[in-house]
CSV table of C-alpha atoms and ligand atoms in Angstrom, one decimal:
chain,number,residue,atom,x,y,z
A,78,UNK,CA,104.1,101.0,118.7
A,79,UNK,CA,101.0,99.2,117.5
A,80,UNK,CA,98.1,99.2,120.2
A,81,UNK,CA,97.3,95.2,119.7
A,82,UNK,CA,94.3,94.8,122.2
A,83,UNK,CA,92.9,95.9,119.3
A,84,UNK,CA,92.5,94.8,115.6
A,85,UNK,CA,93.8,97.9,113.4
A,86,UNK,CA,96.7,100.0,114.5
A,87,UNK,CA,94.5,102.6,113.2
A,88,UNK,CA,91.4,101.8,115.9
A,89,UNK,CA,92.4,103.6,119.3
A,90,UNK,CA,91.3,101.2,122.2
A,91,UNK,CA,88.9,102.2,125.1
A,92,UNK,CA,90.7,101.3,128.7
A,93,UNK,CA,89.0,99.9,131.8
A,94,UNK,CA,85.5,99.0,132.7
A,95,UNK,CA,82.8,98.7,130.0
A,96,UNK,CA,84.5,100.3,127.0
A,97,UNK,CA,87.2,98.0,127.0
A,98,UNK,CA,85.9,96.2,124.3
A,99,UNK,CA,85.1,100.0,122.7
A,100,UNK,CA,86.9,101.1,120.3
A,101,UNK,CA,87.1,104.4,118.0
A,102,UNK,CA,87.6,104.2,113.8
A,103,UNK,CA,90.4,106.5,113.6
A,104,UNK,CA,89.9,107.1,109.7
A,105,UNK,CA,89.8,104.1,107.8
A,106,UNK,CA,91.6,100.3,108.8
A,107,UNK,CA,95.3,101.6,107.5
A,108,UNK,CA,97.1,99.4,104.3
A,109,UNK,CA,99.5,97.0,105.8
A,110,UNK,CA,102.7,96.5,104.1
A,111,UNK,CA,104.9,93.1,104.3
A,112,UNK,CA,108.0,93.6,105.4
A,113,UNK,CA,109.5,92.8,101.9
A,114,UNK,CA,107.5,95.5,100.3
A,115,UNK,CA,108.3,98.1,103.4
A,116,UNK,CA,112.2,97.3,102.4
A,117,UNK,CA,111.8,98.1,98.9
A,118,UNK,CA,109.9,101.3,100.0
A,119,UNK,CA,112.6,102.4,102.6
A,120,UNK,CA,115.6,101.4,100.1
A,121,UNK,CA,114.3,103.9,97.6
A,122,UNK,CA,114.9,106.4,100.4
A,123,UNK,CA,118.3,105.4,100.9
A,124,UNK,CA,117.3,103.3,104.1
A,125,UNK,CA,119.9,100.5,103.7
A,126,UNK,CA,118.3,97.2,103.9
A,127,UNK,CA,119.7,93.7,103.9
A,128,UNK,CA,119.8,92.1,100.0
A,129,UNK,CA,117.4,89.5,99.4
A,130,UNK,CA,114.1,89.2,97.6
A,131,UNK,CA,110.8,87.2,97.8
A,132,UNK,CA,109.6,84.1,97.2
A,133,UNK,CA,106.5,82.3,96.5
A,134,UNK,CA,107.7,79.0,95.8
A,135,UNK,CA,110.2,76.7,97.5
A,136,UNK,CA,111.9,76.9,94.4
A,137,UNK,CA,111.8,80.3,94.2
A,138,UNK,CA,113.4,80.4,97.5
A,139,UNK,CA,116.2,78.2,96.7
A,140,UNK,CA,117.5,80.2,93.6
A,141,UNK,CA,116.9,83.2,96.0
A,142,UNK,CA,119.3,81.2,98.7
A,143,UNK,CA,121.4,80.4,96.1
A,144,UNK,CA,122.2,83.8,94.2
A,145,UNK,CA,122.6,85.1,98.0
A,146,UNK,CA,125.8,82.3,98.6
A,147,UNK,CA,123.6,80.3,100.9
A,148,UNK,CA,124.2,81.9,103.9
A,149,UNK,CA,120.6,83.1,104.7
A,150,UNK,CA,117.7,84.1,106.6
A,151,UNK,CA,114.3,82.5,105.5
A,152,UNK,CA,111.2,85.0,106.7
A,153,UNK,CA,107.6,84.2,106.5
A,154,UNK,CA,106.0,87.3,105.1
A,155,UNK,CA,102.6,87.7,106.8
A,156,UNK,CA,101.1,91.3,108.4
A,157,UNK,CA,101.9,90.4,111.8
A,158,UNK,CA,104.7,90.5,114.0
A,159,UNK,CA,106.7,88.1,116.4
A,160,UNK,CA,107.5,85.3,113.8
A,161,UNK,CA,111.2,84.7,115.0
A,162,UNK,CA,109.6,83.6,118.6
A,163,UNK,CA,107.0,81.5,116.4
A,164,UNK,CA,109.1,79.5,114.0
A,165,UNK,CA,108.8,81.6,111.0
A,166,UNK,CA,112.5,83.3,111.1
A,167,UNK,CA,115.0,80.9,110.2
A,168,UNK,CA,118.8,81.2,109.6
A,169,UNK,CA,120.4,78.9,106.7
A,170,UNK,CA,123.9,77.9,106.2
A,171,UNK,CA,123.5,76.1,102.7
A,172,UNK,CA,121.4,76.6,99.6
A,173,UNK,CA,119.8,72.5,100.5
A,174,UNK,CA,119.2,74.0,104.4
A,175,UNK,CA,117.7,77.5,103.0
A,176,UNK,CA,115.2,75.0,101.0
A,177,UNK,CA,114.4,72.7,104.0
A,178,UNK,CA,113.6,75.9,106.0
A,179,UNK,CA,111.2,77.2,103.0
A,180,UNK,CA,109.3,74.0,102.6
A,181,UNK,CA,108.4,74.2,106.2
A,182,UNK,CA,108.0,77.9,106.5
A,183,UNK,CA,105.9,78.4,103.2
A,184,UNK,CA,102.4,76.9,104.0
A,185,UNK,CA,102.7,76.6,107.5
A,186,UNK,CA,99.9,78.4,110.2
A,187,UNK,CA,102.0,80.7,111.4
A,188,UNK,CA,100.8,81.4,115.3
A,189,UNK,CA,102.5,84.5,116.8
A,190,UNK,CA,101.4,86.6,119.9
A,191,UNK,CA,100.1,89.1,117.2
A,192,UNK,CA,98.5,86.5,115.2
A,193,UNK,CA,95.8,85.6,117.2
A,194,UNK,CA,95.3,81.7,118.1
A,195,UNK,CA,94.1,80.9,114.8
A,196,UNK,CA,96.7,81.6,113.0
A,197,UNK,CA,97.9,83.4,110.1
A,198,UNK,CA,99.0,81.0,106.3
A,199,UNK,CA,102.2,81.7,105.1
A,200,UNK,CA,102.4,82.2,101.4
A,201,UNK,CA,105.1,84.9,100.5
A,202,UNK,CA,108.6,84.2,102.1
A,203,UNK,CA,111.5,86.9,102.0
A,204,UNK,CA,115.2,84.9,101.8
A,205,UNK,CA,117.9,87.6,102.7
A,206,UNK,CA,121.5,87.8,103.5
A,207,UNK,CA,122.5,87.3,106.9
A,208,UNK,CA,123.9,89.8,108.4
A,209,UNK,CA,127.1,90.0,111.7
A,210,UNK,CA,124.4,91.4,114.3
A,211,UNK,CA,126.3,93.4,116.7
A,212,UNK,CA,123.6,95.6,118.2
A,213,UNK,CA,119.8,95.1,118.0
A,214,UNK,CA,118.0,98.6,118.0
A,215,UNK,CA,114.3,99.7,117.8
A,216,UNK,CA,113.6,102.7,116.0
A,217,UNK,CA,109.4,103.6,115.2
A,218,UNK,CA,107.8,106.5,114.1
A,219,UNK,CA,104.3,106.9,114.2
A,220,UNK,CA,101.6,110.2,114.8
A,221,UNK,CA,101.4,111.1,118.8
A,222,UNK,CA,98.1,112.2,119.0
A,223,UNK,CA,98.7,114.5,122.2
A,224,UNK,CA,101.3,116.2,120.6
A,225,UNK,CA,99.3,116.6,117.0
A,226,UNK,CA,103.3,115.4,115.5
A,227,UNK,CA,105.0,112.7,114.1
A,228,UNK,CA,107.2,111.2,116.7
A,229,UNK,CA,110.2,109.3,116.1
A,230,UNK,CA,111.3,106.5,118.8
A,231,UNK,CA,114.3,104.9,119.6
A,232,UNK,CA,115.4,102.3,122.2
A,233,UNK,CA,119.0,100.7,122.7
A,234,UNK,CA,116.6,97.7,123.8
A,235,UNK,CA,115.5,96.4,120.2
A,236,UNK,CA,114.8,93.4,119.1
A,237,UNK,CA,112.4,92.2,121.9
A,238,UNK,CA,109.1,93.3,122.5
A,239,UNK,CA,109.1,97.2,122.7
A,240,UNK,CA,105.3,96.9,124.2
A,241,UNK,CA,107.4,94.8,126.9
A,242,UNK,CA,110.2,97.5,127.0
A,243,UNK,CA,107.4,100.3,127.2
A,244,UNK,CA,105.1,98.8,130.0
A,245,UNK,CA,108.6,97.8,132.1
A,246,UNK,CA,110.5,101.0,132.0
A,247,UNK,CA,108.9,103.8,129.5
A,248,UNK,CA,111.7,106.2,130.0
A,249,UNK,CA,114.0,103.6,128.1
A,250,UNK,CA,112.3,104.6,125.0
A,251,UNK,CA,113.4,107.7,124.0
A,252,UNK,CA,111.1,110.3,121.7
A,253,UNK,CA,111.8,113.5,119.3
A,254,UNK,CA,109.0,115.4,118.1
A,255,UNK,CA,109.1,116.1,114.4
A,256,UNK,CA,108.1,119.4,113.1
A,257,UNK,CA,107.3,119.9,109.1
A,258,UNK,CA,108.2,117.1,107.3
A,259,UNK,CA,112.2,116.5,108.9
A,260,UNK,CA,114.0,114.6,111.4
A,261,UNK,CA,116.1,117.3,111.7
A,262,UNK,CA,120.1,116.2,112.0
A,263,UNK,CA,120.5,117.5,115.6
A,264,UNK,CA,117.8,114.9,116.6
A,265,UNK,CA,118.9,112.1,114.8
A,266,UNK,CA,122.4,113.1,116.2
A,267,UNK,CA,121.1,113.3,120.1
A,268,UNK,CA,119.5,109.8,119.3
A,269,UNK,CA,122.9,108.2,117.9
A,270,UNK,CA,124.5,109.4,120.9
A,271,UNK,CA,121.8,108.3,123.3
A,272,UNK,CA,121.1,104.7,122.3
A,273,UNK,CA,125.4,104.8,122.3
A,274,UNK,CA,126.2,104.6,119.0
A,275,UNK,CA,129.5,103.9,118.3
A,276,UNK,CA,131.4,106.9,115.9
A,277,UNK,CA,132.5,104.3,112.9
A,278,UNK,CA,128.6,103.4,112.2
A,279,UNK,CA,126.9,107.1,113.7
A,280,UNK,CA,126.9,109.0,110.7
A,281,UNK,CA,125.3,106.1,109.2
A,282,UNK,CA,122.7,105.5,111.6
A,283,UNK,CA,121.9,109.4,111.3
A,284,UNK,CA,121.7,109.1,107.5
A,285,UNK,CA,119.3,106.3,108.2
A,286,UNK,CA,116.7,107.8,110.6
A,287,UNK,CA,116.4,110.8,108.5
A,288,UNK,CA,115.7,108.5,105.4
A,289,UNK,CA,113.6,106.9,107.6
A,290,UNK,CA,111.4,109.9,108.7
A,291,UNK,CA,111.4,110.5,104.9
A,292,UNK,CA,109.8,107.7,103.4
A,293,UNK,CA,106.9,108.0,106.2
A,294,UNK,CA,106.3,111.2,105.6
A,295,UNK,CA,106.2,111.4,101.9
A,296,UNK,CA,104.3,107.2,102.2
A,297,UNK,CA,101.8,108.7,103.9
A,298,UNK,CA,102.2,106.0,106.5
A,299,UNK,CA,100.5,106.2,109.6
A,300,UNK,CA,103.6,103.5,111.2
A,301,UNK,CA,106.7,102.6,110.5
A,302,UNK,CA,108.9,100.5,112.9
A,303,UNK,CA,112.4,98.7,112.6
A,304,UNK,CA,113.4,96.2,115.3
A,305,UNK,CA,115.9,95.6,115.1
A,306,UNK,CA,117.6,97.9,113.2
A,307,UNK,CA,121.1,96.4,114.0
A,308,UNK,CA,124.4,97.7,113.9
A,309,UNK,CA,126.8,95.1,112.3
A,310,UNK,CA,130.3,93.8,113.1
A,311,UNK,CA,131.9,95.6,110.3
A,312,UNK,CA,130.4,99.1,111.6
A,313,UNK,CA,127.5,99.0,109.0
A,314,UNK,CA,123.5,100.3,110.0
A,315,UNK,CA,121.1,98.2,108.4
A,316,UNK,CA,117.1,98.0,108.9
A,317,UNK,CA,116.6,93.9,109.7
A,318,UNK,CA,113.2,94.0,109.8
A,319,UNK,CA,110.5,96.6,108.8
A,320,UNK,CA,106.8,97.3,109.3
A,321,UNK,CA,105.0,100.1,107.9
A,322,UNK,CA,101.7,100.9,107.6
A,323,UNK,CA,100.3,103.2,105.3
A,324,UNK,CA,97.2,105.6,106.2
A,325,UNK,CA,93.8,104.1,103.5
A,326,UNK,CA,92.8,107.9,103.3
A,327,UNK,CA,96.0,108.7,101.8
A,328,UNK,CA,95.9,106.0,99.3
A,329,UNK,CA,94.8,107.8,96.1
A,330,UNK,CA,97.9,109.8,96.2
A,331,UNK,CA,100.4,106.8,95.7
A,332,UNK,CA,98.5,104.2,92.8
A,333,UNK,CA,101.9,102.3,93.5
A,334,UNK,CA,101.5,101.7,97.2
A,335,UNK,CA,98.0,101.0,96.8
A,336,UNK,CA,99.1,98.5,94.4
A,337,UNK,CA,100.9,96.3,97.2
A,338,UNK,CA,97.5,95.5,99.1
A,339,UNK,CA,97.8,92.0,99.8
A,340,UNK,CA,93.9,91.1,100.0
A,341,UNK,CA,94.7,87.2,101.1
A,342,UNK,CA,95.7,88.9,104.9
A,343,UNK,CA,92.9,90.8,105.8
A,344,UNK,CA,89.6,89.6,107.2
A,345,UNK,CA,87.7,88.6,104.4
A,346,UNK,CA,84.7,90.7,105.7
A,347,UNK,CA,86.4,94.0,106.5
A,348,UNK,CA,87.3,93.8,103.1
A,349,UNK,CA,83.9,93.2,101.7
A,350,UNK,CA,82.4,95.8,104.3
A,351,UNK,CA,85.1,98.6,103.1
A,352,UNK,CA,84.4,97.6,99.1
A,353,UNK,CA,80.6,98.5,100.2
A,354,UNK,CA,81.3,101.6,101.7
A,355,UNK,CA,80.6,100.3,105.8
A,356,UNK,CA,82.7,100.4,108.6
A,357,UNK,CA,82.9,97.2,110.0
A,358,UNK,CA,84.8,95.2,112.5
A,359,UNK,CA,84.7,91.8,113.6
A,360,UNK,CA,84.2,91.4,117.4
A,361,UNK,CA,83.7,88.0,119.2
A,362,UNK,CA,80.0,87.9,120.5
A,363,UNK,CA,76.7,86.8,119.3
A,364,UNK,CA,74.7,89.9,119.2
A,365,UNK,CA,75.2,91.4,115.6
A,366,UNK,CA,74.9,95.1,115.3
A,367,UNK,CA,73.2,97.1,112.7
A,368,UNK,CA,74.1,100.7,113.1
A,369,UNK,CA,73.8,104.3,111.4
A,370,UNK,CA,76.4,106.4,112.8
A,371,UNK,CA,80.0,105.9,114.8
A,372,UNK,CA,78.8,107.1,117.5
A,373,UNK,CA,75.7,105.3,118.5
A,374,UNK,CA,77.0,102.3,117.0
A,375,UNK,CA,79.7,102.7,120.1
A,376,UNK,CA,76.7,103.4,122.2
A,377,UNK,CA,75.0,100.3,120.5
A,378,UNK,CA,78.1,97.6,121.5
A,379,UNK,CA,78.5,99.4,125.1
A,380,UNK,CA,74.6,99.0,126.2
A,381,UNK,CA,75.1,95.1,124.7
A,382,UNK,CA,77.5,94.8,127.5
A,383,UNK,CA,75.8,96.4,130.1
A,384,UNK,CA,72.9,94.3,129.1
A,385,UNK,CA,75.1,91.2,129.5
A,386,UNK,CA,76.4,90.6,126.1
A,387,UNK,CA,78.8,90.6,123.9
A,388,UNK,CA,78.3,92.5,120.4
A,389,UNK,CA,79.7,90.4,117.3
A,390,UNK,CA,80.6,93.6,115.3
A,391,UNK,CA,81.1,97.3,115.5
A,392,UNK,CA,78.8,98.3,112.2
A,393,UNK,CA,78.4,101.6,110.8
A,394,UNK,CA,75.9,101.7,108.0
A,395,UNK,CA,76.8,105.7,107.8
A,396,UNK,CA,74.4,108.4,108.1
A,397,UNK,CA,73.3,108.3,105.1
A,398,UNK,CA,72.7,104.6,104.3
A,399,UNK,CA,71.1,103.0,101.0
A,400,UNK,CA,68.9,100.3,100.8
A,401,UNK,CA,71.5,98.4,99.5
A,402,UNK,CA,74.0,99.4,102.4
A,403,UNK,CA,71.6,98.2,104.7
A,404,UNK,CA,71.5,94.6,102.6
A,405,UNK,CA,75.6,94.3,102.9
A,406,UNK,CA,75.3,95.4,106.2
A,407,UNK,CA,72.9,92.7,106.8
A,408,UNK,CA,74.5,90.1,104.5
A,409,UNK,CA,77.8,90.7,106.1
A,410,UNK,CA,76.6,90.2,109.9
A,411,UNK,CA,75.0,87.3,108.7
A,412,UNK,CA,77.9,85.5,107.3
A,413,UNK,CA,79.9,86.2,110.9
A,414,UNK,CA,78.4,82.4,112.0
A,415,UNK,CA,78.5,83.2,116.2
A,416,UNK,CA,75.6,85.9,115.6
A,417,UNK,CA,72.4,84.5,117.4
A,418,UNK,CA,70.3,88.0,117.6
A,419,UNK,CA,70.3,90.9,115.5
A,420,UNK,CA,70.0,94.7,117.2
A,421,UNK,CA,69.2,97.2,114.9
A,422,UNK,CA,69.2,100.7,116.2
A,423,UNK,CA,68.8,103.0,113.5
A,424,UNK,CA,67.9,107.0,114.4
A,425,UNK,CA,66.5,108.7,111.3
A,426,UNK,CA,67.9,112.2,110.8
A,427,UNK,CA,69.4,112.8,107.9
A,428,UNK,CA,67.1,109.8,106.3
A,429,UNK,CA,64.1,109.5,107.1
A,430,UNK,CA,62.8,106.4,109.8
A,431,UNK,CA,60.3,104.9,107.2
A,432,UNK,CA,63.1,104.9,104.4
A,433,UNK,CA,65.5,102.7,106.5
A,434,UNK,CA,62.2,100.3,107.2
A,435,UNK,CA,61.5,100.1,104.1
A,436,UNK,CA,65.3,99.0,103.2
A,437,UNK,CA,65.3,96.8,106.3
A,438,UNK,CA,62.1,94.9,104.8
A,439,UNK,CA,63.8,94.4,101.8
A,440,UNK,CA,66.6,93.4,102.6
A,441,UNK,CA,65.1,91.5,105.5
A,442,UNK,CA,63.1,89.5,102.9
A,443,UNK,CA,65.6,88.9,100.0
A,444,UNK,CA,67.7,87.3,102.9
A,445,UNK,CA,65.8,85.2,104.5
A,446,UNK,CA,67.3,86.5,108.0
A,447,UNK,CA,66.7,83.4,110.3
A,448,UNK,CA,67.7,84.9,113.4
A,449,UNK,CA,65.8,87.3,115.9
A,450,UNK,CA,65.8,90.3,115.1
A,451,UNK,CA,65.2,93.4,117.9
A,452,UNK,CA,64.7,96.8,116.4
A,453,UNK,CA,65.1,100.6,118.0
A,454,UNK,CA,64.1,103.3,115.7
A,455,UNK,CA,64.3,107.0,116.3
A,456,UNK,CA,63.4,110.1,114.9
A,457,UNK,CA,61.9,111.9,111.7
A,458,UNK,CA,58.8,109.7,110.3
A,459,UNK,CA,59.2,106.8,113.6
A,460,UNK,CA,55.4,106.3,113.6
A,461,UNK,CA,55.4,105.7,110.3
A,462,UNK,CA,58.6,103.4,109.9
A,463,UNK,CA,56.7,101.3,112.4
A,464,UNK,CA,53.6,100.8,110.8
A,465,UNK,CA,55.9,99.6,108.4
A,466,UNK,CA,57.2,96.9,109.9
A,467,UNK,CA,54.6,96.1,111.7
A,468,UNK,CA,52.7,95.7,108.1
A,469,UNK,CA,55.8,93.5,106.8
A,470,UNK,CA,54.5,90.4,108.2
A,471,UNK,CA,58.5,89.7,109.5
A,472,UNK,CA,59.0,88.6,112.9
A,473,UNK,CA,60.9,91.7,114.5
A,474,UNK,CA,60.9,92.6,117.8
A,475,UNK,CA,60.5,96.4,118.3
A,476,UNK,CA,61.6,97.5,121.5
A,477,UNK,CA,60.6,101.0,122.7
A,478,UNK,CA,64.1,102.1,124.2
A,479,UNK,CA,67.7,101.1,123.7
A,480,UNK,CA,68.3,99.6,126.8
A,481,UNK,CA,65.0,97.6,125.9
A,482,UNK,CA,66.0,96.5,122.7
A,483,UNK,CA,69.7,95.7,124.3
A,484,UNK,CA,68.2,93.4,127.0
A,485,UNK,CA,66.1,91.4,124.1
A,486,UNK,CA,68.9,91.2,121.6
A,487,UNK,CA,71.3,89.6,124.9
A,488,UNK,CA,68.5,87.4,125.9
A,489,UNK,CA,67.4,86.1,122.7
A,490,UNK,CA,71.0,85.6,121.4
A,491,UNK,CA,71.1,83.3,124.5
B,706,GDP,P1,109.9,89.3,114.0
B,706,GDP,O1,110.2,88.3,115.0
B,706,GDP,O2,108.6,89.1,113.2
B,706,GDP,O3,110.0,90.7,114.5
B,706,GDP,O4,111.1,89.2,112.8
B,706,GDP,P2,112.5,89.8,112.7
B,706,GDP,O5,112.7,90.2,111.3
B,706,GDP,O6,112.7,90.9,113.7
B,706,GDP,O7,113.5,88.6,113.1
B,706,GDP,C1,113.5,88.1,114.3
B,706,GDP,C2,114.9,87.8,114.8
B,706,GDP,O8,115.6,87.0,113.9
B,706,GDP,C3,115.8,89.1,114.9
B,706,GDP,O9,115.6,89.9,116.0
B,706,GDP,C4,117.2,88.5,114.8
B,706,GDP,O10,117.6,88.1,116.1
B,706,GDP,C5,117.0,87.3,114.0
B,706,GDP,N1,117.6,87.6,112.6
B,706,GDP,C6,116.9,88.0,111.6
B,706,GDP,N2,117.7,88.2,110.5
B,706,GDP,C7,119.0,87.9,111.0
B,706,GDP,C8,120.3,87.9,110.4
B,706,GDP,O11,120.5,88.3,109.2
B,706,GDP,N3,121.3,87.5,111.2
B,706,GDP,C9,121.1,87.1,112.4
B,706,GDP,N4,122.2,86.6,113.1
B,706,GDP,N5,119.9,87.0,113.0
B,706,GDP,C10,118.9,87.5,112.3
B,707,MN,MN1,111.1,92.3,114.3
């Protein structure tokens, strides 16, 4: 069940009050999967799948519709959810009506309740078989952090929104714990016979959800959901849809996974940040943030609110941050247009106070930073890192506190 208040899946959000714009880097953002890729990756496992393949073109799609017998669904492929509700799910009865729905779908903006208003470009479609839907289910695995285990979900109400399912009546979700690596047969059993399952297509389904807690486990995925995964007309059980998520620290272990990263759907800067060694994430204000440490970069975004604010990106230079870290960091807040006023709270422990000046001059002066700039340092060699600042000849405003140097930041960034 992704957590979509916030960005990443991965990111765990704050609730109520001033964090609720917090939230915590769990790892690193995890490698999204298209659903057409996530199909290929559960067939290997013996997850049976609908037959189809993608398509980049309209012409691609068209011979795709056509080997298929013309009786298809056309899928935009992007990394987010709810595209049936949003126009990018369409079923064909002809090879000519499979191409009228891929000129439309491929190209369009596709706006979906996990989209965001803006929008996501379709450029990848997946044309498939269609398939007698019977019975719409929801199955999902992903790591319960209370229990420390995998957990494998199932609800006889698939298809819709399972955050809607969840919020309106959690016990219609059911949950088995996996230990080790397994679905063990007794739980995928007690799931078949709770969601109602009928005996033609339950040995099926089993064989499924065990293939399915499979490929997460050896993926290294961090998510893996199927809504629906339907039971047909003729008594088969096939995953319709698929999402999957794989888990970024995991990545050098499967080159072929890593392989399916598809660069043109992630934020252009998160991508930049992570190829720069930075944690960064887009938020929506004006103050940018320029950070050393998870932690106080938390601290950093919450005393922005409290100061009236609104922080314009969760930044973690790391502990241990280069001179040139600091000029990505800063190059990267910089390109995020809505940032007015810079705060830069830096505490020097493990590097020393005047070594981060020094790399904030720099990089201060190789960019040409044009907007305010409000600066808290801490620790080992302060006095010094001061002097040189104050010797720079840059316009920064050094605040003697955080709270200080939040309420400049808010005020300047107007
Ligand atoms: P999502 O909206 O992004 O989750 O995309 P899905 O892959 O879940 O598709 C949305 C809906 O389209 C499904 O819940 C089905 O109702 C419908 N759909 C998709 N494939 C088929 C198919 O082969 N046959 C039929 N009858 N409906 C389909
Ligand atoms: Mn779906």
């Amino acid at each position: 069940m992704e957590l979509r208040y916030v960005r990443h899946p991965g990111y765990i959000g704050g609730s109520g009050g001033l964090s609720d714009f917090l939230i915590v880097p769990h790892g690193r953002v995890p490698m999204k999967l298209h659903e057409y890729q996530a199909k290929e990756v559960l067939r290997a496992y013996g997850v049976p799948t609908p037959r189809g393949s993608m398509a980049k073109t309209v012409a691609e799609a068209r011979s795709a519709a056509a080997d298929l017998g013309g009786k298809v669904v056309v899928k935009a492929q992007i990394h987010a959810g709810g595209r049936g509700k949003g126009g990018g799910v369409k079923l064909a009865h002809s090879v000519d009506e499979a191409e009228r729905h891929a000129a439309a779908i491929l190209g369009m903006t596709l706006v979906t309740h996990q989209t965001g208003p803006q929008g996501r470009l379709v450029q990848r479609l997946l044309v498939e078989e269609q398939l007698p839907i019977e019975r719409e289910i929801y199955l999902g695995i992903t790591l319960d952090r209370a229990l420390s285990r995998p957990v494998f979900m199932a609800s006889a109400q698939g298809g819709v929104e399972i955050e809607e399912v969840a919020a309106r009546d959690p016990s219609a979700i059911l949950r088995e714990a996996i230990d080790g690596a397994q679905l063990q047969g007794y739980q995928a059993r007690r799931l078949a016979f709770a969601l109602g399952i009928a005996p033609e297509a339950r040995a099926s389904a089993v064989q499924a959800m065990q293939a399915l807690a499979k490929a997460y486990d050896e993926s290294d995925a961090s998510l893996v959901e199927i809504n629906p995964f339907v039971l047909t007309t003729d008594g088969r059980a096939v995953a319709l849809d698929a999402k999957m998520d794989i888990d970024d620290n995991a990545l050098f272990r499967h080159p072929g996974l890593a392989e399916l990263r598809d660069l043109d759907e992630e934020e252009p800067l998160e991508t930049d940040a992570i190829d720069h060694g930075l944690n960064y994430i887009k938020l929506d204000g004006n103050v940018g943030c320029m950070v050393n440490g998870a932690g106080l970069a938390m601290a950093t975004m919450d005393i922005i609110q409290y100061a009236g604010g609104m922080p314009a990106n969760f930044l973690d230079v790391g502990g241990g941050a280069s001179k040139d870290q600091i000029k990505n960091g800063f190059r990267i807040i910089l390109s995020d247009p809505n940032v007015r006023a810079i705060m830069i709270n830096i505490f020097g422990g493990i590097l020393k106070v005047d070594v981060l000046a020094e790399g904030i001059v720099a990089a201060a002066q190789e960019l040409r930073i044009g907007v305010p700039m409000v600066l808290r340092l801490e620790g080992t060699n302060v006095e010094k890192g001061r002097e040189i600042l104050a010797d720079s000849g840059l316009d920064f405003i050094v605040a003697s506190d955080m709270k200080e140097a939040a309420q400049q930041a808010v005020a300047r960034a107007g």
